[in-house]
């Protein structure tokens, strides 16, 4: 297993008193030297103050630190929200002896609650003292909301015998859907990679991972993925081969974190790898995958371990793309449930019910029309999801 450390980076997490339960709720990630920065944000038209602030600051292409809190989203707070986000960055900048605009901000938690900026400012000196090369696990815990466990990962590569790492933390368990998924993710690498390569690499990884998962179909106001690259390892990503290797590692890391998020989704008991193949195009396949993955009827059937394949076909048929109902083949793992649009009988359903009892399984729908293909990670809808979200603020 690759250690959760990255040269030139320190991190920490602490309980500052933002959350009611006394758990960790304030985190910091710092590069000891100038770092290039790439970022992807929510597409929700209602955006939190930290997202608005970071959108402007990342345009410079450089950053040194990220300060993040859980327990309060700092969203829908009017002008005071942006003032608080700027003050949060300024407080971190003071203790780190950095320019304010070199500090990025992220928040997650309840929308519309006044932001406790004085609590954050009071905790900042202790937070800075806690910075450590081994602080990534605490950072991961500090950004959790309804998550039941921290989400971390690391990958290691090399260029001409010089090794480098990519290390990441993420949070997300509810309000998750493709559209920059609902989450926070902070990635650091000690590789030396140009800004012109860094942003496209991050976007590609996000599109193939966090934009291919769904838990409940909702999109948040605070979604942020930030990637800092400080070059401390001396490994230079500047050839075609090194770019391909870096992209592969980043893709794999983001997909790992995406799977961790869905497995830890609010009330989730089933992780489902959904694949649509045989479509006229990848675009058509993705439209069907998106519709099936978000269907409440499909997701409740997964929870009930009910091989109700008709719900899947019905969802596919309303996706707005062409399909021939008499060509559809459907599989749960390797059990064929439907052939040429017709069910394969009770024996197949009994085998499929056995598949549905597993915590992880695959569903494959073959349209038998072309080469188009798309995949998504989805899950079930359980009673616990309703309970968690019915009293989230209390």
mmCIF file of C-alpha atoms in Angstrom:
data_model
loop_
_atom_site.group_PDB
_atom_site.id
_atom_site.type_symbol
_atom_site.label_atom_id
_atom_site.label_comp_id
_atom_site.label_asym_id
_atom_site.label_seq_id
_atom_site.Cartn_x
_atom_site.Cartn_y
_atom_site.Cartn_z
ATOM 1 C CA UNK A 1 0.000 0.000 0.000
ATOM 2 C CA UNK A 2 1.325 3.441 -0.927
ATOM 3 C CA UNK A 3 1.768 5.666 2.166
ATOM 4 C CA UNK A 4 -0.510 8.695 2.535
ATOM 5 C CA UNK A 5 2.423 11.103 2.431
ATOM 6 C CA UNK A 6 3.589 13.376 -0.353
ATOM 7 C CA UNK A 7 6.873 15.293 -0.390
ATOM 8 C CA UNK A 8 6.536 18.968 0.426
ATOM 9 C CA UNK A 9 2.987 18.645 1.782
ATOM 10 C CA UNK A 10 1.692 18.724 5.351
ATOM 11 C CA UNK A 11 -1.859 18.344 6.598
ATOM 12 C CA UNK A 12 -3.918 18.193 9.765
ATOM 13 C CA UNK A 13 -7.418 18.077 11.175
ATOM 14 C CA UNK A 14 -8.878 19.164 14.504
ATOM 15 C CA UNK A 15 -12.121 19.710 16.396
ATOM 16 C CA UNK A 16 -12.731 23.447 16.331
ATOM 17 C CA UNK A 17 -16.297 23.373 17.657
ATOM 18 C CA UNK A 18 -18.185 23.895 14.397
ATOM 19 C CA UNK A 19 -19.989 20.560 14.695
ATOM 20 C CA UNK A 20 -22.340 19.900 17.577
ATOM 21 C CA UNK A 21 -20.905 16.460 18.342
ATOM 22 C CA UNK A 22 -17.314 17.498 19.020
ATOM 23 C CA UNK A 23 -15.784 15.520 16.150
ATOM 24 C CA UNK A 24 -13.055 16.812 13.832
ATOM 25 C CA UNK A 25 -14.403 19.636 11.684
ATOM 26 C CA UNK A 26 -11.507 21.828 10.495
ATOM 27 C CA UNK A 27 -8.668 20.757 8.214
ATOM 28 C CA UNK A 28 -5.652 22.226 6.477
ATOM 29 C CA UNK A 29 -3.485 21.106 3.551
ATOM 30 C CA UNK A 30 -0.266 23.043 2.862
ATOM 31 C CA UNK A 31 2.540 22.921 0.314
ATOM 32 C CA UNK A 32 5.914 24.097 1.562
ATOM 33 C CA UNK A 33 6.648 25.669 -1.833
ATOM 34 C CA UNK A 34 4.670 27.242 -4.688
ATOM 35 C CA UNK A 35 2.299 24.727 -6.275
ATOM 36 C CA UNK A 36 0.364 24.707 -9.507
ATOM 37 C CA UNK A 37 -3.363 24.299 -9.008
ATOM 38 C CA UNK A 38 -6.221 22.815 -11.012
ATOM 39 C CA UNK A 39 -9.828 22.638 -9.858
ATOM 40 C CA UNK A 40 -13.328 21.545 -10.843
ATOM 41 C CA UNK A 41 -16.461 22.914 -9.190
ATOM 42 C CA UNK A 42 -20.185 22.297 -8.943
ATOM 43 C CA UNK A 43 -22.442 23.227 -11.850
ATOM 44 C CA UNK A 44 -25.325 23.951 -9.503
ATOM 45 C CA UNK A 45 -26.470 27.545 -10.055
ATOM 46 C CA UNK A 46 -26.747 27.986 -6.273
ATOM 47 C CA UNK A 47 -23.113 28.085 -5.200
ATOM 48 C CA UNK A 48 -21.500 28.435 -1.798
ATOM 49 C CA UNK A 49 -19.217 31.348 -0.974
ATOM 50 C CA UNK A 50 -16.035 29.202 -0.959
ATOM 51 C CA UNK A 51 -16.794 28.019 -4.495
ATOM 52 C CA UNK A 52 -17.212 31.608 -5.693
ATOM 53 C CA UNK A 53 -13.964 32.648 -4.007
ATOM 54 C CA UNK A 54 -11.948 29.693 -5.296
ATOM 55 C CA UNK A 55 -13.198 30.078 -8.866
ATOM 56 C CA UNK A 56 -11.460 33.449 -8.965
ATOM 57 C CA UNK A 57 -8.317 32.458 -7.100
ATOM 58 C CA UNK A 58 -7.500 29.353 -9.155
ATOM 59 C CA UNK A 59 -7.359 31.506 -12.282
ATOM 60 C CA UNK A 60 -3.841 32.467 -11.221
ATOM 61 C CA UNK A 61 -2.779 28.827 -11.585
ATOM 62 C CA UNK A 62 -0.994 28.853 -8.218
ATOM 63 C CA UNK A 63 -1.873 28.107 -4.591
ATOM 64 C CA UNK A 64 -0.119 27.048 -1.412
ATOM 65 C CA UNK A 65 -2.883 25.878 0.931
ATOM 66 C CA UNK A 66 -6.482 24.727 1.327
ATOM 67 C CA UNK A 67 -8.446 25.420 4.509
ATOM 68 C CA UNK A 68 -11.650 23.371 4.847
ATOM 69 C CA UNK A 69 -14.414 22.948 7.400
ATOM 70 C CA UNK A 70 -17.293 20.541 7.916
ATOM 71 C CA UNK A 71 -20.571 21.262 9.690
ATOM 72 C CA UNK A 72 -21.465 24.481 7.871
ATOM 73 C CA UNK A 73 -21.681 24.929 4.089
ATOM 74 C CA UNK A 74 -21.343 28.745 4.155
ATOM 75 C CA UNK A 75 -23.977 28.858 1.434
ATOM 76 C CA UNK A 76 -26.956 31.192 0.975
ATOM 77 C CA UNK A 77 -25.517 33.615 3.540
ATOM 78 C CA UNK A 78 -25.545 36.672 1.278
ATOM 79 C CA UNK A 79 -22.583 39.089 1.272
ATOM 80 C CA UNK A 80 -21.601 37.903 4.760
ATOM 81 C CA UNK A 81 -20.859 34.471 3.359
ATOM 82 C CA UNK A 82 -18.198 35.772 0.989
ATOM 83 C CA UNK A 83 -16.767 37.980 3.729
ATOM 84 C CA UNK A 84 -16.512 34.918 5.971
ATOM 85 C CA UNK A 85 -14.841 32.830 3.254
ATOM 86 C CA UNK A 86 -12.281 35.576 2.660
ATOM 87 C CA UNK A 87 -11.701 35.900 6.406
ATOM 88 C CA UNK A 88 -11.214 32.152 6.707
ATOM 89 C CA UNK A 89 -8.528 32.237 4.014
ATOM 90 C CA UNK A 90 -6.918 35.316 5.587
ATOM 91 C CA UNK A 91 -6.746 33.631 8.996
ATOM 92 C CA UNK A 92 -4.953 30.640 7.479
ATOM 93 C CA UNK A 93 -2.657 32.928 5.489
ATOM 94 C CA UNK A 94 -1.622 34.799 8.637
ATOM 95 C CA UNK A 95 -0.543 31.711 10.567
ATOM 96 C CA UNK A 96 1.199 30.296 7.499
ATOM 97 C CA UNK A 97 2.822 33.593 6.512
ATOM 98 C CA UNK A 98 1.343 33.444 3.024
ATOM 99 C CA UNK A 99 -0.469 35.944 0.788
ATOM 100 C CA UNK A 100 -4.242 35.655 1.218
ATOM 101 C CA UNK A 101 -4.795 34.815 -2.437
ATOM 102 C CA UNK A 102 -2.567 31.732 -2.131
ATOM 103 C CA UNK A 103 -5.090 30.083 0.207
ATOM 104 C CA UNK A 104 -8.182 28.272 -1.109
ATOM 105 C CA UNK A 105 -11.280 27.586 0.975
ATOM 106 C CA UNK A 106 -13.838 24.778 1.086
ATOM 107 C CA UNK A 107 -16.854 24.130 3.306
ATOM 108 C CA UNK A 108 -19.437 21.385 3.693
ATOM 109 C CA UNK A 109 -22.459 20.971 5.925
ATOM 110 C CA UNK A 110 -25.790 22.672 6.512
ATOM 111 C CA UNK A 111 -26.879 25.262 3.945
ATOM 112 C CA UNK A 112 -28.159 28.634 5.169
ATOM 113 C CA UNK A 113 -26.706 28.594 8.685
ATOM 114 C CA UNK A 114 -24.633 31.677 9.615
ATOM 115 C CA UNK A 115 -20.962 30.827 9.305
ATOM 116 C CA UNK A 116 -19.036 30.720 12.628
ATOM 117 C CA UNK A 117 -15.994 32.593 11.372
ATOM 118 C CA UNK A 118 -14.836 33.582 14.870
ATOM 119 C CA UNK A 119 -14.715 29.899 15.850
ATOM 120 C CA UNK A 120 -12.555 29.167 12.823
ATOM 121 C CA UNK A 121 -10.246 32.124 13.447
ATOM 122 C CA UNK A 122 -9.755 31.139 17.080
ATOM 123 C CA UNK A 123 -8.753 27.603 16.099
ATOM 124 C CA UNK A 124 -6.302 28.585 13.379
ATOM 125 C CA UNK A 125 -3.089 28.822 15.448
ATOM 126 C CA UNK A 126 -3.612 25.339 16.904
ATOM 127 C CA UNK A 127 -4.473 23.996 13.471
ATOM 128 C CA UNK A 128 -1.215 25.299 12.031
ATOM 129 C CA UNK A 129 0.792 23.789 14.900
ATOM 130 C CA UNK A 130 -0.755 20.425 14.104
ATOM 131 C CA UNK A 131 0.515 20.310 10.524
ATOM 132 C CA UNK A 132 2.414 17.109 9.802
ATOM 133 C CA UNK A 133 3.591 15.075 6.798
ATOM 134 C CA UNK A 134 1.473 12.279 8.310
ATOM 135 C CA UNK A 135 -1.625 14.429 8.787
ATOM 136 C CA UNK A 136 -3.663 13.272 5.780
ATOM 137 C CA UNK A 137 -5.814 10.772 7.753
ATOM 138 C CA UNK A 138 -6.886 13.519 10.179
ATOM 139 C CA UNK A 139 -7.655 15.828 7.257
ATOM 140 C CA UNK A 140 -9.880 13.096 5.799
ATOM 141 C CA UNK A 141 -11.758 12.770 9.086
ATOM 142 C CA UNK A 142 -12.149 16.532 9.448
ATOM 143 C CA UNK A 143 -14.122 16.893 6.212
ATOM 144 C CA UNK A 144 -16.709 14.184 6.973
ATOM 145 C CA UNK A 145 -20.394 15.019 7.384
ATOM 146 C CA UNK A 146 -22.739 12.022 7.128
ATOM 147 C CA UNK A 147 -19.821 9.869 5.965
ATOM 148 C CA UNK A 148 -19.291 6.866 8.239
ATOM 149 C CA UNK A 149 -15.605 6.513 7.395
ATOM 150 C CA UNK A 150 -12.801 8.624 5.920
ATOM 151 C CA UNK A 151 -11.918 8.246 2.252
ATOM 152 C CA UNK A 152 -8.274 8.334 1.247
ATOM 153 C CA UNK A 153 -5.984 6.935 -1.431
ATOM 154 C CA UNK A 154 -2.494 7.162 -2.863
ATOM 155 C CA UNK A 155 -0.689 6.092 -6.018
ATOM 156 C CA UNK A 156 2.999 6.047 -6.894
ATOM 157 C CA UNK A 157 4.724 6.439 -10.251
ATOM 158 C CA UNK A 158 8.155 7.226 -11.608
ATOM 159 C CA UNK A 159 9.845 9.116 -14.402
ATOM 160 C CA UNK A 160 13.376 8.103 -15.419
ATOM 161 C CA UNK A 161 13.847 6.387 -12.086
ATOM 162 C CA UNK A 162 12.553 9.327 -10.029
ATOM 163 C CA UNK A 163 9.461 8.381 -8.040
ATOM 164 C CA UNK A 164 6.471 10.603 -7.293
ATOM 165 C CA UNK A 165 3.163 10.217 -5.471
ATOM 166 C CA UNK A 166 -0.401 11.349 -5.827
ATOM 167 C CA UNK A 167 -2.325 11.432 -2.521
ATOM 168 C CA UNK A 168 -5.981 12.326 -2.034
ATOM 169 C CA UNK A 169 -8.783 12.669 0.494
ATOM 170 C CA UNK A 170 -12.475 12.916 -0.280
ATOM 171 C CA UNK A 171 -15.843 13.178 1.413
ATOM 172 C CA UNK A 172 -19.334 12.492 0.187
ATOM 173 C CA UNK A 173 -22.231 10.270 1.190
ATOM 174 C CA UNK A 174 -25.375 12.166 0.170
ATOM 175 C CA UNK A 175 -26.460 14.718 -2.451
ATOM 176 C CA UNK A 176 -24.438 12.708 -4.965
ATOM 177 C CA UNK A 177 -25.100 12.676 -8.710
ATOM 178 C CA UNK A 178 -23.118 13.183 -11.906
ATOM 179 C CA UNK A 179 -22.618 16.897 -12.610
ATOM 180 C CA UNK A 180 -19.414 17.172 -10.616
ATOM 181 C CA UNK A 181 -21.004 14.865 -8.035
ATOM 182 C CA UNK A 182 -21.602 16.177 -4.528
ATOM 183 C CA UNK A 183 -18.350 16.014 -2.725
ATOM 184 C CA UNK A 184 -15.099 17.546 -1.636
ATOM 185 C CA UNK A 185 -11.806 16.108 -2.838
ATOM 186 C CA UNK A 186 -8.291 17.393 -2.285
ATOM 187 C CA UNK A 187 -5.433 15.877 -4.245
ATOM 188 C CA UNK A 188 -1.737 16.629 -3.901
ATOM 189 C CA UNK A 189 1.179 15.421 -5.964
ATOM 190 C CA UNK A 190 4.910 16.010 -5.683
ATOM 191 C CA UNK A 191 5.299 15.589 -9.446
ATOM 192 C CA UNK A 192 6.369 18.548 -11.572
ATOM 193 C CA UNK A 193 3.656 18.987 -14.197
ATOM 194 C CA UNK A 194 2.735 22.031 -16.244
ATOM 195 C CA UNK A 195 -0.500 23.904 -15.652
ATOM 196 C CA UNK A 196 -1.500 23.246 -19.272
ATOM 197 C CA UNK A 197 -1.359 19.502 -18.532
ATOM 198 C CA UNK A 198 -2.692 19.604 -14.966
ATOM 199 C CA UNK A 199 -6.184 21.030 -15.566
ATOM 200 C CA UNK A 200 -7.053 18.718 -18.495
ATOM 201 C CA UNK A 201 -5.769 15.723 -16.531
ATOM 202 C CA UNK A 202 -7.993 16.573 -13.574
ATOM 203 C CA UNK A 203 -11.057 17.194 -15.734
ATOM 204 C CA UNK A 204 -10.620 13.878 -17.524
ATOM 205 C CA UNK A 205 -10.279 12.022 -14.223
ATOM 206 C CA UNK A 206 -13.340 13.736 -12.740
ATOM 207 C CA UNK A 207 -15.428 13.014 -15.838
ATOM 208 C CA UNK A 208 -14.536 9.327 -15.648
ATOM 209 C CA UNK A 209 -15.087 8.922 -11.914
ATOM 210 C CA UNK A 210 -16.943 11.483 -9.809
ATOM 211 C CA UNK A 211 -19.166 12.341 -12.772
ATOM 212 C CA UNK A 212 -20.115 8.681 -13.156
ATOM 213 C CA UNK A 213 -21.573 8.029 -9.726
ATOM 214 C CA UNK A 214 -24.946 8.592 -8.132
ATOM 215 C CA UNK A 215 -26.395 7.976 -4.699
ATOM 216 C CA UNK A 216 -29.602 10.002 -4.606
ATOM 217 C CA UNK A 217 -29.682 12.148 -7.755
ATOM 218 C CA UNK A 218 -29.203 15.432 -5.910
ATOM 219 C CA UNK A 219 -26.484 17.964 -6.663
ATOM 220 C CA UNK A 220 -24.836 20.172 -4.051
ATOM 221 C CA UNK A 221 -23.821 23.797 -3.788
ATOM 222 C CA UNK A 222 -20.278 23.166 -2.557
ATOM 223 C CA UNK A 223 -18.752 20.507 -4.844
ATOM 224 C CA UNK A 224 -15.026 21.101 -5.178
ATOM 225 C CA UNK A 225 -12.061 19.076 -6.409
ATOM 226 C CA UNK A 226 -8.663 20.729 -6.009
ATOM 227 C CA UNK A 227 -5.344 19.334 -7.257
ATOM 228 C CA UNK A 228 -2.048 20.840 -6.097
ATOM 229 C CA UNK A 229 1.253 19.913 -7.781
ATOM 230 C CA UNK A 230 4.441 21.214 -6.144
ATOM 231 C CA UNK A 231 7.209 19.329 -7.993
ATOM 232 C CA UNK A 232 9.043 18.452 -4.744
ATOM 233 C CA UNK A 233 9.958 14.954 -5.968
ATOM 234 C CA UNK A 234 11.861 16.249 -8.989
ATOM 235 C CA UNK A 235 9.915 13.884 -11.266
ATOM 236 C CA UNK A 236 8.977 15.876 -14.374
ATOM 237 C CA UNK A 237 5.816 15.023 -16.313
ATOM 238 C CA UNK A 238 6.773 16.417 -19.724
ATOM 239 C CA UNK A 239 6.880 13.531 -22.220
ATOM 240 C CA UNK A 240 3.942 11.734 -23.803
ATOM 241 C CA UNK A 241 4.719 8.539 -21.886
ATOM 242 C CA UNK A 242 4.988 10.316 -18.541
ATOM 243 C CA UNK A 243 1.704 12.147 -19.183
ATOM 244 C CA UNK A 244 -0.045 8.857 -19.982
ATOM 245 C CA UNK A 245 1.315 7.262 -16.816
ATOM 246 C CA UNK A 246 0.312 10.252 -14.664
ATOM 247 C CA UNK A 247 -3.190 10.246 -16.153
ATOM 248 C CA UNK A 248 -3.568 6.524 -15.525
ATOM 249 C CA UNK A 249 -2.597 6.909 -11.872
ATOM 250 C CA UNK A 250 -4.854 9.922 -11.369
ATOM 251 C CA UNK A 251 -7.782 8.161 -13.086
ATOM 252 C CA UNK A 252 -7.306 5.081 -10.924
ATOM 253 C CA UNK A 253 -7.073 7.114 -7.732
ATOM 254 C CA UNK A 254 -10.205 9.159 -8.475
ATOM 255 C CA UNK A 255 -12.163 6.034 -9.398
ATOM 256 C CA UNK A 256 -11.076 4.391 -6.152
ATOM 257 C CA UNK A 257 -12.341 7.380 -4.177
ATOM 258 C CA UNK A 258 -15.582 7.429 -6.187
ATOM 259 C CA UNK A 259 -16.221 3.781 -5.284
ATOM 260 C CA UNK A 260 -15.501 4.531 -1.642
ATOM 261 C CA UNK A 261 -18.066 7.319 -1.756
ATOM 262 C CA UNK A 262 -20.855 5.189 -3.222
ATOM 263 C CA UNK A 263 -20.135 2.284 -0.857
ATOM 264 C CA UNK A 264 -20.408 4.718 2.050
ATOM 265 C CA UNK A 265 -23.510 6.438 0.692
ATOM 266 C CA UNK A 266 -26.273 7.336 3.104
ATOM 267 C CA UNK A 267 -28.140 4.136 3.883
ATOM 268 C CA UNK A 268 -26.436 2.243 1.055
ATOM 269 C CA UNK A 269 -26.414 -1.559 1.257
ATOM 270 C CA UNK A 270 -25.675 -2.351 -2.413
ATOM 271 C CA UNK A 271 -22.950 -1.075 -4.760
ATOM 272 C CA UNK A 272 -23.938 -1.611 -8.393
ATOM 273 C CA UNK A 273 -21.679 -1.403 -11.454
ATOM 274 C CA UNK A 274 -24.090 -0.479 -14.246
ATOM 275 C CA UNK A 275 -22.976 -0.883 -17.859
ATOM 276 C CA UNK A 276 -24.909 -0.040 -21.009
ATOM 277 C CA UNK A 277 -23.385 -1.484 -24.169
ATOM 278 C CA UNK A 278 -24.378 -2.012 -27.771
ATOM 279 C CA UNK A 279 -25.804 1.506 -28.190
ATOM 280 C CA UNK A 280 -25.522 3.586 -31.355
ATOM 281 C CA UNK A 281 -23.067 5.888 -29.575
ATOM 282 C CA UNK A 282 -21.363 6.432 -26.220
ATOM 283 C CA UNK A 283 -23.611 9.458 -25.737
ATOM 284 C CA UNK A 284 -26.739 7.326 -26.138
ATOM 285 C CA UNK A 285 -25.329 4.715 -23.757
ATOM 286 C CA UNK A 286 -24.576 7.349 -21.127
ATOM 287 C CA UNK A 287 -28.094 8.800 -21.375
ATOM 288 C CA UNK A 288 -29.559 5.369 -20.665
ATOM 289 C CA UNK A 289 -27.071 4.631 -17.891
ATOM 290 C CA UNK A 290 -27.905 7.939 -16.238
ATOM 291 C CA UNK A 291 -31.654 7.277 -16.383
ATOM 292 C CA UNK A 292 -31.427 3.729 -15.044
ATOM 293 C CA UNK A 293 -28.917 4.662 -12.330
ATOM 294 C CA UNK A 294 -31.186 7.411 -10.981
ATOM 295 C CA UNK A 295 -34.497 5.541 -11.136
ATOM 296 C CA UNK A 296 -36.022 5.333 -7.625
ATOM 297 C CA UNK A 297 -37.933 2.210 -8.661
ATOM 298 C CA UNK A 298 -34.762 0.487 -9.823
ATOM 299 C CA UNK A 299 -32.873 1.538 -6.685
ATOM 300 C CA UNK A 300 -35.620 0.385 -4.304
ATOM 301 C CA UNK A 301 -35.726 -2.968 -6.100
ATOM 302 C CA UNK A 302 -31.995 -3.327 -5.447
ATOM 303 C CA UNK A 303 -32.614 -2.625 -1.760
ATOM 304 C CA UNK A 304 -35.411 -5.201 -1.634
ATOM 305 C CA UNK A 305 -33.210 -7.750 -3.455
ATOM 306 C CA UNK A 306 -36.016 -8.030 -5.995
ATOM 307 C CA UNK A 307 -34.957 -9.046 -9.525
ATOM 308 C CA UNK A 308 -37.582 -6.724 -11.010
ATOM 309 C CA UNK A 309 -35.945 -6.393 -14.414
ATOM 310 C CA UNK A 310 -38.989 -4.690 -15.925
ATOM 311 C CA UNK A 311 -38.091 -1.516 -14.035
ATOM 312 C CA UNK A 312 -34.683 -1.418 -15.692
ATOM 313 C CA UNK A 313 -36.109 -1.844 -19.193
ATOM 314 C CA UNK A 314 -38.765 0.778 -18.481
ATOM 315 C CA UNK A 315 -36.146 3.268 -17.303
ATOM 316 C CA UNK A 316 -34.005 2.608 -20.376
ATOM 317 C CA UNK A 317 -37.008 3.176 -22.610
ATOM 318 C CA UNK A 318 -37.628 6.690 -21.243
ATOM 319 C CA UNK A 319 -34.035 7.885 -21.608
ATOM 320 C CA UNK A 320 -34.843 9.758 -24.815
ATOM 321 C CA UNK A 321 -32.601 7.760 -27.150
ATOM 322 C CA UNK A 322 -33.353 5.088 -29.724
ATOM 323 C CA UNK A 323 -33.483 1.432 -28.741
ATOM 324 C CA UNK A 324 -35.246 -1.630 -30.109
ATOM 325 C CA UNK A 325 -37.166 -3.356 -27.278
ATOM 326 C CA UNK A 326 -36.927 -6.694 -29.092
ATOM 327 C CA UNK A 327 -33.104 -6.636 -29.083
ATOM 328 C CA UNK A 328 -32.504 -5.980 -25.392
ATOM 329 C CA UNK A 329 -30.396 -8.405 -23.349
ATOM 330 C CA UNK A 330 -30.049 -7.907 -19.583
ATOM 331 C CA UNK A 331 -27.638 -9.505 -17.127
ATOM 332 C CA UNK A 332 -27.188 -9.433 -13.347
ATOM 333 C CA UNK A 333 -23.521 -10.400 -13.034
ATOM 334 C CA UNK A 334 -23.353 -13.309 -15.499
ATOM 335 C CA UNK A 335 -27.000 -14.350 -15.050
ATOM 336 C CA UNK A 336 -29.027 -13.487 -18.165
ATOM 337 C CA UNK A 337 -32.429 -12.153 -17.146
ATOM 338 C CA UNK A 338 -33.698 -10.927 -20.519
ATOM 339 C CA UNK A 339 -32.980 -12.163 -24.051
ATOM 340 C CA UNK A 340 -34.274 -10.319 -27.108
ATOM 341 C CA UNK A 341 -36.551 -8.242 -24.900
ATOM 342 C CA UNK A 342 -38.198 -11.234 -23.205
ATOM 343 C CA UNK A 343 -37.662 -12.534 -19.674
ATOM 344 C CA UNK A 344 -35.706 -15.767 -19.287
ATOM 345 C CA UNK A 345 -38.076 -17.331 -16.748
ATOM 346 C CA UNK A 346 -38.291 -18.119 -13.059
ATOM 347 C CA UNK A 347 -35.082 -20.122 -12.923
ATOM 348 C CA UNK A 348 -33.117 -17.100 -14.116
ATOM 349 C CA UNK A 349 -34.944 -14.863 -11.643
ATOM 350 C CA UNK A 350 -34.045 -17.176 -8.761
ATOM 351 C CA UNK A 351 -30.374 -17.043 -9.761
ATOM 352 C CA UNK A 352 -30.555 -13.270 -10.140
ATOM 353 C CA UNK A 353 -32.084 -12.955 -6.671
ATOM 354 C CA UNK A 354 -28.976 -14.686 -5.372
ATOM 355 C CA UNK A 355 -26.853 -12.074 -7.142
ATOM 356 C CA UNK A 356 -28.863 -9.247 -5.567
ATOM 357 C CA UNK A 357 -28.143 -10.565 -2.079
ATOM 358 C CA UNK A 358 -24.460 -9.685 -2.538
ATOM 359 C CA UNK A 359 -23.220 -6.270 -1.348
ATOM 360 C CA UNK A 360 -21.648 -5.599 -4.764
ATOM 361 C CA UNK A 361 -22.778 -6.788 -8.192
ATOM 362 C CA UNK A 362 -23.049 -5.692 -11.819
ATOM 363 C CA UNK A 363 -25.988 -4.972 -14.102
ATOM 364 C CA UNK A 364 -25.385 -5.004 -17.864
ATOM 365 C CA UNK A 365 -27.914 -3.961 -20.491
ATOM 366 C CA UNK A 366 -26.974 -4.756 -24.102
ATOM 367 C CA UNK A 367 -28.925 -2.854 -26.773
ATOM 368 C CA UNK A 368 -27.350 -4.858 -29.614
ATOM 369 C CA UNK A 369 -27.357 -1.849 -31.937
ATOM 370 C CA UNK A 370 -23.749 -0.677 -32.176
ATOM 371 C CA UNK A 371 -20.488 -0.079 -30.319
ATOM 372 C CA UNK A 372 -21.613 2.635 -27.892
ATOM 373 C CA UNK A 373 -20.828 1.959 -24.246
ATOM 374 C CA UNK A 374 -21.026 3.736 -20.872
ATOM 375 C CA UNK A 375 -20.736 2.795 -17.220
ATOM 376 C CA UNK A 376 -21.904 4.293 -13.930
ATOM 377 C CA UNK A 377 -21.722 3.416 -10.260
ATOM 378 C CA UNK A 378 -25.078 3.434 -8.511
ATOM 379 C CA UNK A 379 -26.613 1.989 -5.359
ATOM 380 C CA UNK A 380 -29.865 1.130 -3.649
ATOM 381 C CA UNK A 381 -32.368 3.362 -1.861
ATOM 382 C CA UNK A 382 -32.932 2.208 1.712
ATOM 383 C CA UNK A 383 -35.107 3.201 4.639
ATOM 384 C CA UNK A 384 -32.017 4.542 6.383
ATOM 385 C CA UNK A 385 -31.502 7.104 3.611
ATOM 386 C CA UNK A 386 -34.867 8.639 4.440
ATOM 387 C CA UNK A 387 -34.149 8.600 8.181
ATOM 388 C CA UNK A 388 -30.726 10.235 7.791
ATOM 389 C CA UNK A 389 -32.037 13.051 5.622
ATOM 390 C CA UNK A 390 -35.311 13.595 7.455
ATOM 391 C CA UNK A 391 -33.509 15.023 10.488
ATOM 392 C CA UNK A 392 -30.118 16.046 9.063
ATOM 393 C CA UNK A 393 -30.124 19.543 10.594
ATOM 394 C CA UNK A 394 -31.100 18.303 14.061
#
